[in-house]
Amino acid sequence: MPQNFEEQVMGGICAFVVGDALGVPVEFKSRSTLTANPVTDMREYGTYQQEKGTWSDDSSMTLCTIASLTHGLDYDDMMQQFLRWLEDGYMSAHNDLFDIGVSTRSALLRFDRGTPALQSGGTESHENGNGSLMRILPAAFYLYRTMGNKFSSKPAAYEIIHNFSRLTHAHQISQIACGIYCAIACELLNGATIPEAIKNGTATAKKFYHSHIEYLEYYKLFSRIHSDKFKNADVSTIKSSGYVLSTLEASLWCLLTTDNLKDCLLKAVNLGDDTDTIAAIAGGLAGIYYGKEAIPQEWLAVIPKLDMIIQMCSDFCSSLQA
């Protein structure tokens, strides 16, 4: 288990990238297909014809976020980092963008044409893909260091989390998903077990959203994850689509129904459909708890630019101690 904040960050980010890479070759594969031929190790080629260990937009945008936050909180800079990725393959595994969500692309193009960063994200209900949830983890690390270990109880923290989401996904459902995820991450950073973190994190987030009427109607959609019965939900009721609510539920269910990082990531991938994002999002939280050492070394060994990722995590943590 990680012993300090930097180890937690390293574990979270490395497990995020590894989960992403596990899912890339089978993204959009059906659950029945993966049940018949489950992922048990790193694969190559597949959906995007990529080399083994290649990560997707999930990790690229998360690394762009870390790169930006290392120099302070600046939403314009964050969007510029994302544009570099869109245009030049910056922070991609092989300097080549091969996967991007429709809402994310639209938001980045609006920003490039002069729309302010915090007004660039889509606001319609159909624009609730998981594109902001998949890059929110660095926000939790940043807030933990800048606002303290109880940041998830502070309204100002939710404003920042929601602003992170608004860059590409501005609807309340996407904002809430990001808020819940960060609240759970806060609990894990404080040393909670995974069941404790999910129970306490969702309760803390619920308190905030129930006191803000503009979110209350949408927060009701997230009620299932509060139930003690959620852990025992049948897999047939767990949707693994790119809809942000389904992605969050699937990720948390994988965390609750496994007791080690490897099984968590494989379970997430083998749910099918949005395999890379669900495994990445589950991996981010699992990595905080289990640590980088829990990631199979043969999986880490094929991740491109691993030294760069580790150095970025170290620089990020150092910047937060300054």
mmCIF file of C-alpha atoms in Angstrom:
data_model
loop_
_atom_site.group_PDB
_atom_site.id
_atom_site.type_symbol
_atom_site.label_atom_id
_atom_site.label_comp_id
_atom_site.label_asym_id
_atom_site.label_seq_id
_atom_site.Cartn_x
_atom_site.Cartn_y
_atom_site.Cartn_z
ATOM 1 C CA MET A 1 0.000 0.000 0.000
ATOM 2 C CA PRO A 2 1.254 3.545 -0.719
ATOM 3 C CA GLN A 3 2.906 5.242 2.256
ATOM 4 C CA ASN A 4 2.774 8.880 1.171
ATOM 5 C CA PHE A 5 1.060 11.299 -1.176
ATOM 6 C CA GLU A 6 3.574 10.975 -4.008
ATOM 7 C CA GLU A 7 3.254 7.187 -3.956
ATOM 8 C CA GLN A 8 -0.528 7.551 -4.074
ATOM 9 C CA VAL A 9 -0.282 9.862 -7.080
ATOM 10 C CA MET A 10 2.151 7.508 -8.822
ATOM 11 C CA GLY A 11 -0.122 4.549 -8.140
ATOM 12 C CA GLY A 12 -3.247 6.339 -9.288
ATOM 13 C CA ILE A 13 -1.819 7.713 -12.519
ATOM 14 C CA CYS A 14 0.118 4.576 -13.489
ATOM 15 C CA ALA A 15 -2.881 2.312 -12.844
ATOM 16 C CA PHE A 16 -5.055 4.747 -14.803
ATOM 17 C CA VAL A 17 -2.757 4.550 -17.837
ATOM 18 C CA VAL A 18 -2.398 0.767 -17.573
ATOM 19 C CA GLY A 19 -6.173 0.314 -17.364
ATOM 20 C CA ASP A 20 -6.578 2.545 -20.394
ATOM 21 C CA ALA A 21 -4.002 0.538 -22.362
ATOM 22 C CA LEU A 22 -5.631 -2.769 -21.409
ATOM 23 C CA GLY A 23 -8.920 -1.559 -22.821
ATOM 24 C CA VAL A 24 -7.754 0.098 -26.050
ATOM 25 C CA PRO A 25 -7.488 -3.078 -28.179
ATOM 26 C CA VAL A 26 -11.027 -4.199 -27.313
ATOM 27 C CA GLU A 27 -12.898 -0.900 -27.126
ATOM 28 C CA PHE A 28 -16.464 -1.290 -28.447
ATOM 29 C CA LYS A 29 -16.294 -5.086 -28.207
ATOM 30 C CA SER A 30 -19.501 -6.516 -26.760
ATOM 31 C CA ARG A 31 -19.676 -8.090 -23.333
ATOM 32 C CA SER A 32 -20.667 -11.397 -24.855
ATOM 33 C CA THR A 33 -17.613 -11.336 -27.121
ATOM 34 C CA LEU A 34 -15.306 -10.679 -24.179
ATOM 35 C CA THR A 35 -17.049 -13.278 -22.036
ATOM 36 C CA ALA A 36 -16.208 -15.821 -24.711
ATOM 37 C CA ASN A 37 -12.652 -14.531 -25.125
ATOM 38 C CA PRO A 38 -11.789 -12.460 -22.030
ATOM 39 C CA VAL A 39 -8.852 -10.117 -21.786
ATOM 40 C CA THR A 40 -6.303 -11.593 -19.377
ATOM 41 C CA ASP A 41 -3.179 -9.686 -20.416
ATOM 42 C CA MET A 42 -2.019 -6.781 -22.551
ATOM 43 C CA ARG A 43 -3.084 -7.199 -26.155
ATOM 44 C CA GLU A 44 -1.928 -5.449 -29.320
ATOM 45 C CA TYR A 45 -3.658 -4.108 -32.423
ATOM 46 C CA GLY A 46 -7.403 -4.742 -32.174
ATOM 47 C CA THR A 47 -9.843 -1.833 -32.444
ATOM 48 C CA TYR A 48 -7.359 0.897 -33.328
ATOM 49 C CA GLN A 49 -4.479 -1.239 -34.642
ATOM 50 C CA GLN A 50 -2.179 0.074 -31.918
ATOM 51 C CA GLU A 51 0.918 -1.459 -30.373
ATOM 52 C CA LYS A 52 0.703 -3.240 -27.029
ATOM 53 C CA GLY A 53 0.538 -0.781 -24.118
ATOM 54 C CA THR A 54 -0.764 2.161 -26.149
ATOM 55 C CA TRP A 55 -2.960 4.510 -24.163
ATOM 56 C CA SER A 56 -5.845 6.589 -25.512
ATOM 57 C CA ASP A 57 -7.390 10.029 -25.124
ATOM 58 C CA ASP A 58 -8.196 9.235 -21.483
ATOM 59 C CA SER A 59 -4.539 9.201 -20.471
ATOM 60 C CA SER A 60 -3.464 11.907 -22.917
ATOM 61 C CA MET A 61 -5.933 14.407 -21.464
ATOM 62 C CA THR A 62 -5.094 13.362 -17.916
ATOM 63 C CA LEU A 63 -1.386 13.901 -18.583
ATOM 64 C CA CYS A 64 -2.141 17.254 -20.226
ATOM 65 C CA THR A 65 -4.024 18.197 -17.057
ATOM 66 C CA ILE A 66 -1.066 17.227 -14.875
ATOM 67 C CA ALA A 67 1.308 19.185 -17.103
ATOM 68 C CA SER A 68 -0.877 22.267 -16.770
ATOM 69 C CA LEU A 69 -1.507 21.971 -13.012
ATOM 70 C CA THR A 70 2.221 21.623 -12.356
ATOM 71 C CA HIS A 71 2.377 25.347 -13.143
ATOM 72 C CA GLY A 72 -0.790 26.282 -11.263
ATOM 73 C CA LEU A 73 -4.517 26.338 -11.925
ATOM 74 C CA ASP A 74 -5.127 28.022 -15.279
ATOM 75 C CA TYR A 75 -8.108 26.857 -17.341
ATOM 76 C CA ASP A 76 -6.919 28.621 -20.496
ATOM 77 C CA ASP A 77 -3.566 26.875 -20.244
ATOM 78 C CA MET A 78 -5.318 23.559 -19.691
ATOM 79 C CA MET A 79 -7.324 24.031 -22.860
ATOM 80 C CA GLN A 80 -4.181 25.017 -24.748
ATOM 81 C CA GLN A 81 -2.587 21.769 -23.577
ATOM 82 C CA PHE A 82 -5.611 19.852 -24.887
ATOM 83 C CA LEU A 83 -5.363 21.684 -28.213
ATOM 84 C CA ARG A 84 -1.715 20.673 -28.532
ATOM 85 C CA TRP A 85 -2.858 17.084 -28.097
ATOM 86 C CA LEU A 86 -5.637 17.512 -30.665
ATOM 87 C CA GLU A 87 -3.407 19.168 -33.245
ATOM 88 C CA ASP A 88 0.008 17.592 -32.656
ATOM 89 C CA GLY A 89 -0.512 14.411 -30.641
ATOM 90 C CA TYR A 90 1.076 16.008 -27.561
ATOM 91 C CA MET A 91 1.001 13.667 -24.547
ATOM 92 C CA SER A 92 -0.067 10.717 -26.669
ATOM 93 C CA ALA A 93 1.665 7.359 -26.580
ATOM 94 C CA HIS A 94 3.131 7.614 -30.086
ATOM 95 C CA ASN A 95 2.679 11.324 -30.886
ATOM 96 C CA ASP A 96 -0.486 10.506 -32.779
ATOM 97 C CA LEU A 97 -4.097 11.115 -31.777
ATOM 98 C CA PHE A 98 -6.347 8.195 -32.711
ATOM 99 C CA ASP A 99 -9.350 8.582 -30.413
ATOM 100 C CA ILE A 100 -11.365 11.606 -29.304
ATOM 101 C CA GLY A 101 -14.959 12.082 -28.199
ATOM 102 C CA VAL A 102 -17.375 14.179 -30.233
ATOM 103 C CA SER A 103 -18.199 16.541 -27.356
ATOM 104 C CA THR A 104 -14.542 16.974 -26.446
ATOM 105 C CA ARG A 105 -13.557 17.816 -30.013
ATOM 106 C CA SER A 106 -16.426 20.287 -30.332
ATOM 107 C CA ALA A 107 -15.464 22.026 -27.087
ATOM 108 C CA LEU A 108 -11.815 22.334 -28.077
ATOM 109 C CA LEU A 109 -12.736 23.762 -31.467
ATOM 110 C CA ARG A 110 -15.060 26.299 -29.823
ATOM 111 C CA PHE A 111 -12.219 27.373 -27.530
ATOM 112 C CA ASP A 112 -9.848 27.595 -30.499
ATOM 113 C CA ARG A 113 -12.322 29.913 -32.222
ATOM 114 C CA GLY A 114 -12.402 32.255 -29.222
ATOM 115 C CA THR A 115 -15.021 30.915 -26.804
ATOM 116 C CA PRO A 116 -13.845 31.356 -23.186
ATOM 117 C CA ALA A 117 -12.522 28.154 -21.628
ATOM 118 C CA LEU A 118 -15.274 27.833 -19.030
ATOM 119 C CA GLN A 119 -17.971 28.375 -21.660
ATOM 120 C CA SER A 120 -16.624 25.865 -24.173
ATOM 121 C CA GLY A 121 -18.192 22.664 -22.856
ATOM 122 C CA GLY A 122 -21.459 21.312 -24.180
ATOM 123 C CA THR A 123 -24.531 21.973 -22.038
ATOM 124 C CA GLU A 124 -27.122 19.660 -23.583
ATOM 125 C CA SER A 125 -28.300 16.489 -21.866
ATOM 126 C CA HIS A 126 -27.074 14.341 -24.757
ATOM 127 C CA GLU A 127 -23.560 15.720 -24.184
ATOM 128 C CA ASN A 128 -22.943 13.660 -21.048
ATOM 129 C CA GLY A 129 -20.272 11.322 -22.275
ATOM 130 C CA ASN A 130 -17.461 10.459 -19.875
ATOM 131 C CA GLY A 131 -14.960 12.905 -21.391
ATOM 132 C CA SER A 132 -14.562 15.070 -18.296
ATOM 133 C CA LEU A 133 -14.742 12.241 -15.760
ATOM 134 C CA MET A 134 -11.894 10.486 -17.545
ATOM 135 C CA ARG A 135 -9.488 13.386 -16.881
ATOM 136 C CA ILE A 136 -10.648 14.577 -13.448
ATOM 137 C CA LEU A 137 -8.286 12.569 -11.219
ATOM 138 C CA PRO A 138 -5.487 15.200 -11.162
ATOM 139 C CA ALA A 139 -8.030 17.682 -9.807
ATOM 140 C CA ALA A 140 -8.461 15.524 -6.701
ATOM 141 C CA PHE A 141 -4.699 15.438 -6.142
ATOM 142 C CA TYR A 142 -4.431 19.184 -6.666
ATOM 143 C CA LEU A 143 -7.272 19.976 -4.257
ATOM 144 C CA TYR A 144 -5.971 17.585 -1.628
ATOM 145 C CA ARG A 145 -2.731 19.545 -1.497
ATOM 146 C CA THR A 146 -4.117 23.068 -1.936
ATOM 147 C CA MET A 147 -7.334 22.827 0.100
ATOM 148 C CA GLY A 148 -6.438 20.111 2.583
ATOM 149 C CA ASN A 149 -7.497 16.563 3.336
ATOM 150 C CA LYS A 150 -11.141 17.546 3.807
ATOM 151 C CA PHE A 151 -11.506 19.339 0.477
ATOM 152 C CA SER A 152 -14.542 17.252 -0.474
ATOM 153 C CA SER A 153 -16.592 19.029 2.200
ATOM 154 C CA LYS A 154 -15.724 22.507 0.856
ATOM 155 C CA PRO A 155 -18.010 24.224 -1.675
ATOM 156 C CA ALA A 156 -15.033 26.011 -3.228
ATOM 157 C CA ALA A 157 -13.543 22.640 -4.170
ATOM 158 C CA TYR A 158 -16.696 21.629 -6.031
ATOM 159 C CA GLU A 159 -16.594 24.900 -7.950
ATOM 160 C CA ILE A 160 -13.115 23.999 -9.191
ATOM 161 C CA ILE A 161 -14.104 20.392 -9.968
ATOM 162 C CA HIS A 162 -17.133 21.619 -11.899
ATOM 163 C CA ASN A 163 -14.959 24.103 -13.783
ATOM 164 C CA PHE A 164 -12.667 21.248 -14.822
ATOM 165 C CA SER A 165 -15.705 19.468 -16.229
ATOM 166 C CA ARG A 166 -17.121 22.597 -17.885
ATOM 167 C CA LEU A 167 -14.109 22.844 -20.165
ATOM 168 C CA THR A 168 -15.598 20.070 -22.308
ATOM 169 C CA HIS A 169 -18.724 18.782 -20.523
ATOM 170 C CA ALA A 170 -20.778 21.483 -18.832
ATOM 171 C CA HIS A 171 -24.032 19.673 -18.064
ATOM 172 C CA GLN A 172 -24.826 19.091 -14.376
ATOM 173 C CA ILE A 173 -24.758 15.311 -14.745
ATOM 174 C CA SER A 174 -21.126 15.389 -15.870
ATOM 175 C CA GLN A 175 -20.227 17.868 -13.141
ATOM 176 C CA ILE A 176 -21.825 15.685 -10.463
ATOM 177 C CA ALA A 177 -20.021 12.555 -11.660
ATOM 178 C CA CYS A 178 -16.723 14.412 -11.379
ATOM 179 C CA GLY A 179 -17.637 15.688 -7.916
ATOM 180 C CA ILE A 180 -18.499 12.218 -6.612
ATOM 181 C CA TYR A 181 -15.336 10.702 -8.060
ATOM 182 C CA CYS A 182 -13.126 13.354 -6.459
ATOM 183 C CA ALA A 183 -14.886 12.956 -3.112
ATOM 184 C CA ILE A 184 -14.155 9.220 -3.200
ATOM 185 C CA ALA A 185 -10.540 9.914 -4.175
ATOM 186 C CA CYS A 186 -10.257 12.254 -1.183
ATOM 187 C CA GLU A 187 -11.289 9.430 1.151
ATOM 188 C CA LEU A 188 -8.749 7.060 -0.398
ATOM 189 C CA LEU A 189 -6.007 9.662 -0.044
ATOM 190 C CA ASN A 190 -6.907 9.804 3.642
ATOM 191 C CA GLY A 191 -6.332 6.061 3.999
ATOM 192 C CA ALA A 192 -9.879 4.707 3.772
ATOM 193 C CA THR A 193 -10.551 1.247 2.401
ATOM 194 C CA ILE A 194 -12.338 1.089 -0.941
ATOM 195 C CA PRO A 195 -15.788 0.301 0.565
ATOM 196 C CA GLU A 196 -15.300 3.050 3.169
ATOM 197 C CA ALA A 197 -14.159 5.531 0.550
ATOM 198 C CA ILE A 198 -17.133 4.904 -1.706
ATOM 199 C CA LYS A 199 -19.617 5.021 1.168
ATOM 200 C CA ASN A 200 -18.177 8.128 2.821
ATOM 201 C CA GLY A 201 -17.233 9.911 -0.392
ATOM 202 C CA THR A 202 -20.679 9.555 -1.905
ATOM 203 C CA ALA A 203 -22.255 10.670 1.390
ATOM 204 C CA THR A 204 -20.086 13.800 1.465
ATOM 205 C CA ALA A 205 -20.904 14.613 -2.152
ATOM 206 C CA LYS A 206 -24.608 14.006 -1.497
ATOM 207 C CA LYS A 207 -24.555 16.579 1.293
ATOM 208 C CA PHE A 208 -23.160 19.184 -1.078
ATOM 209 C CA TYR A 209 -25.482 18.446 -3.987
ATOM 210 C CA HIS A 210 -28.576 18.258 -1.811
ATOM 211 C CA SER A 211 -27.875 21.801 -0.657
ATOM 212 C CA HIS A 212 -27.642 23.193 -4.209
ATOM 213 C CA ILE A 213 -30.969 23.172 -5.971
ATOM 214 C CA GLU A 214 -29.482 23.477 -9.452
ATOM 215 C CA TYR A 215 -27.994 19.985 -8.997
ATOM 216 C CA LEU A 216 -30.640 18.264 -6.887
ATOM 217 C CA GLU A 217 -32.838 17.024 -9.738
ATOM 218 C CA TYR A 218 -29.884 15.430 -11.518
ATOM 219 C CA TYR A 219 -28.295 14.024 -8.390
ATOM 220 C CA LYS A 220 -31.234 11.669 -7.976
ATOM 221 C CA LEU A 221 -29.919 9.770 -10.998
ATOM 222 C CA PHE A 222 -26.888 8.725 -8.932
ATOM 223 C CA SER A 223 -28.904 7.177 -6.092
ATOM 224 C CA ARG A 224 -27.939 3.573 -6.860
ATOM 225 C CA ILE A 225 -24.313 3.998 -5.830
ATOM 226 C CA HIS A 226 -25.445 5.034 -2.340
ATOM 227 C CA SER A 227 -27.179 1.738 -1.730
ATOM 228 C CA ASP A 228 -25.522 -0.925 0.388
ATOM 229 C CA LYS A 229 -26.924 -3.366 -2.166
ATOM 230 C CA PHE A 230 -24.969 -1.832 -5.049
ATOM 231 C CA LYS A 231 -21.984 -4.105 -4.473
ATOM 232 C CA ASN A 232 -24.262 -7.104 -4.985
ATOM 233 C CA ALA A 233 -25.825 -5.802 -8.189
ATOM 234 C CA ASP A 234 -25.905 -8.411 -10.919
ATOM 235 C CA VAL A 235 -23.480 -7.765 -13.744
ATOM 236 C CA SER A 236 -26.431 -7.698 -16.160
ATOM 237 C CA THR A 237 -27.545 -4.428 -14.534
ATOM 238 C CA ILE A 238 -24.124 -2.788 -14.907
ATOM 239 C CA LYS A 239 -23.942 -0.778 -18.113
ATOM 240 C CA SER A 240 -20.527 -0.084 -19.586
ATOM 241 C CA SER A 241 -21.346 2.580 -22.138
ATOM 242 C CA GLY A 242 -19.732 5.983 -22.526
ATOM 243 C CA TYR A 243 -22.624 7.700 -20.706
ATOM 244 C CA VAL A 244 -20.948 9.304 -17.718
ATOM 245 C CA LEU A 245 -23.378 7.931 -15.127
ATOM 246 C CA SER A 246 -22.985 4.384 -16.438
ATOM 247 C CA THR A 247 -19.203 4.769 -16.560
ATOM 248 C CA LEU A 248 -19.057 5.918 -12.941
ATOM 249 C CA GLU A 249 -21.326 3.105 -11.750
ATOM 250 C CA ALA A 250 -19.372 0.449 -13.654
ATOM 251 C CA SER A 251 -16.043 1.705 -12.338
ATOM 252 C CA LEU A 252 -17.186 1.754 -8.713
ATOM 253 C CA TRP A 253 -18.797 -1.668 -9.054
ATOM 254 C CA CYS A 254 -15.521 -3.136 -10.299
ATOM 255 C CA LEU A 255 -13.729 -1.625 -7.309
ATOM 256 C CA LEU A 256 -16.292 -3.008 -4.859
ATOM 257 C CA THR A 257 -16.379 -6.512 -6.293
ATOM 258 C CA THR A 258 -12.632 -7.207 -6.458
ATOM 259 C CA ASP A 259 -9.887 -7.254 -3.846
ATOM 260 C CA ASN A 260 -6.803 -6.480 -5.922
ATOM 261 C CA LEU A 261 -5.785 -4.098 -8.651
ATOM 262 C CA LYS A 262 -5.217 -6.644 -11.416
ATOM 263 C CA ASP A 263 -8.647 -8.210 -11.065
ATOM 264 C CA CYS A 264 -10.274 -4.781 -10.859
ATOM 265 C CA LEU A 265 -8.773 -3.685 -14.176
ATOM 266 C CA LEU A 266 -9.555 -6.946 -15.944
ATOM 267 C CA LYS A 267 -13.115 -6.948 -14.665
ATOM 268 C CA ALA A 268 -13.583 -3.419 -15.960
ATOM 269 C CA VAL A 269 -12.203 -4.222 -19.406
ATOM 270 C CA ASN A 270 -14.244 -7.379 -19.748
ATOM 271 C CA LEU A 271 -17.501 -5.524 -19.177
ATOM 272 C CA GLY A 272 -17.107 -4.525 -22.821
ATOM 273 C CA ASP A 273 -18.065 -1.402 -24.768
ATOM 274 C CA ASP A 274 -16.146 1.618 -23.382
ATOM 275 C CA THR A 275 -13.432 -0.672 -22.085
ATOM 276 C CA ASP A 276 -10.503 1.740 -21.922
ATOM 277 C CA THR A 277 -12.271 4.518 -20.054
ATOM 278 C CA ILE A 278 -13.975 2.307 -17.476
ATOM 279 C CA ALA A 279 -10.717 0.499 -16.721
ATOM 280 C CA ALA A 280 -8.819 3.793 -16.541
ATOM 281 C CA ILE A 281 -11.314 5.430 -14.195
ATOM 282 C CA ALA A 282 -11.499 2.368 -11.958
ATOM 283 C CA GLY A 283 -7.716 2.090 -12.138
ATOM 284 C CA GLY A 284 -7.163 5.638 -10.962
ATOM 285 C CA LEU A 285 -8.900 4.949 -7.656
ATOM 286 C CA ALA A 286 -7.558 1.411 -7.353
ATOM 287 C CA GLY A 287 -4.028 2.698 -7.857
ATOM 288 C CA ILE A 288 -4.348 5.189 -5.018
ATOM 289 C CA TYR A 289 -5.343 2.357 -2.707
ATOM 290 C CA TYR A 290 -3.251 -0.607 -3.888
ATOM 291 C CA GLY A 291 -0.236 1.337 -5.158
ATOM 292 C CA LYS A 292 1.996 1.194 -8.209
ATOM 293 C CA GLU A 293 3.656 -1.998 -6.935
ATOM 294 C CA ALA A 294 0.332 -3.820 -7.302
ATOM 295 C CA ILE A 295 0.348 -3.304 -11.066
ATOM 296 C CA PRO A 296 1.691 -6.390 -12.848
ATOM 297 C CA GLN A 297 5.226 -5.484 -13.881
ATOM 298 C CA GLU A 298 4.792 -7.047 -17.305
ATOM 299 C CA TRP A 299 1.963 -4.597 -17.953
ATOM 300 C CA LEU A 300 3.955 -1.580 -16.837
ATOM 301 C CA ALA A 301 6.902 -2.727 -18.936
ATOM 302 C CA VAL A 302 5.034 -2.199 -22.221
ATOM 303 C CA ILE A 303 3.674 1.268 -21.432
ATOM 304 C CA PRO A 304 5.310 3.808 -23.764
ATOM 305 C CA LYS A 305 7.011 6.801 -22.136
ATOM 306 C CA LEU A 306 6.635 5.340 -18.642
ATOM 307 C CA ASP A 307 9.692 7.250 -17.435
ATOM 308 C CA MET A 308 8.082 10.466 -18.646
ATOM 309 C CA ILE A 309 4.849 9.682 -16.810
ATOM 310 C CA ILE A 310 6.690 8.935 -13.562
ATOM 311 C CA GLN A 311 8.732 12.120 -13.877
ATOM 312 C CA MET A 312 5.603 14.148 -14.533
ATOM 313 C CA CYS A 313 3.983 12.736 -11.392
ATOM 314 C CA SER A 314 7.081 13.585 -9.378
ATOM 315 C CA ASP A 315 7.252 17.140 -10.743
ATOM 316 C CA PHE A 316 3.544 17.603 -10.110
ATOM 317 C CA CYS A 317 3.869 16.519 -6.492
ATOM 318 C CA SER A 318 6.902 18.749 -6.000
ATOM 319 C CA SER A 319 5.025 21.736 -7.376
ATOM 320 C CA LEU A 320 2.237 21.165 -4.853
ATOM 321 C CA GLN A 321 4.710 21.252 -1.980
ATOM 322 C CA ALA A 322 6.244 24.556 -3.014
#
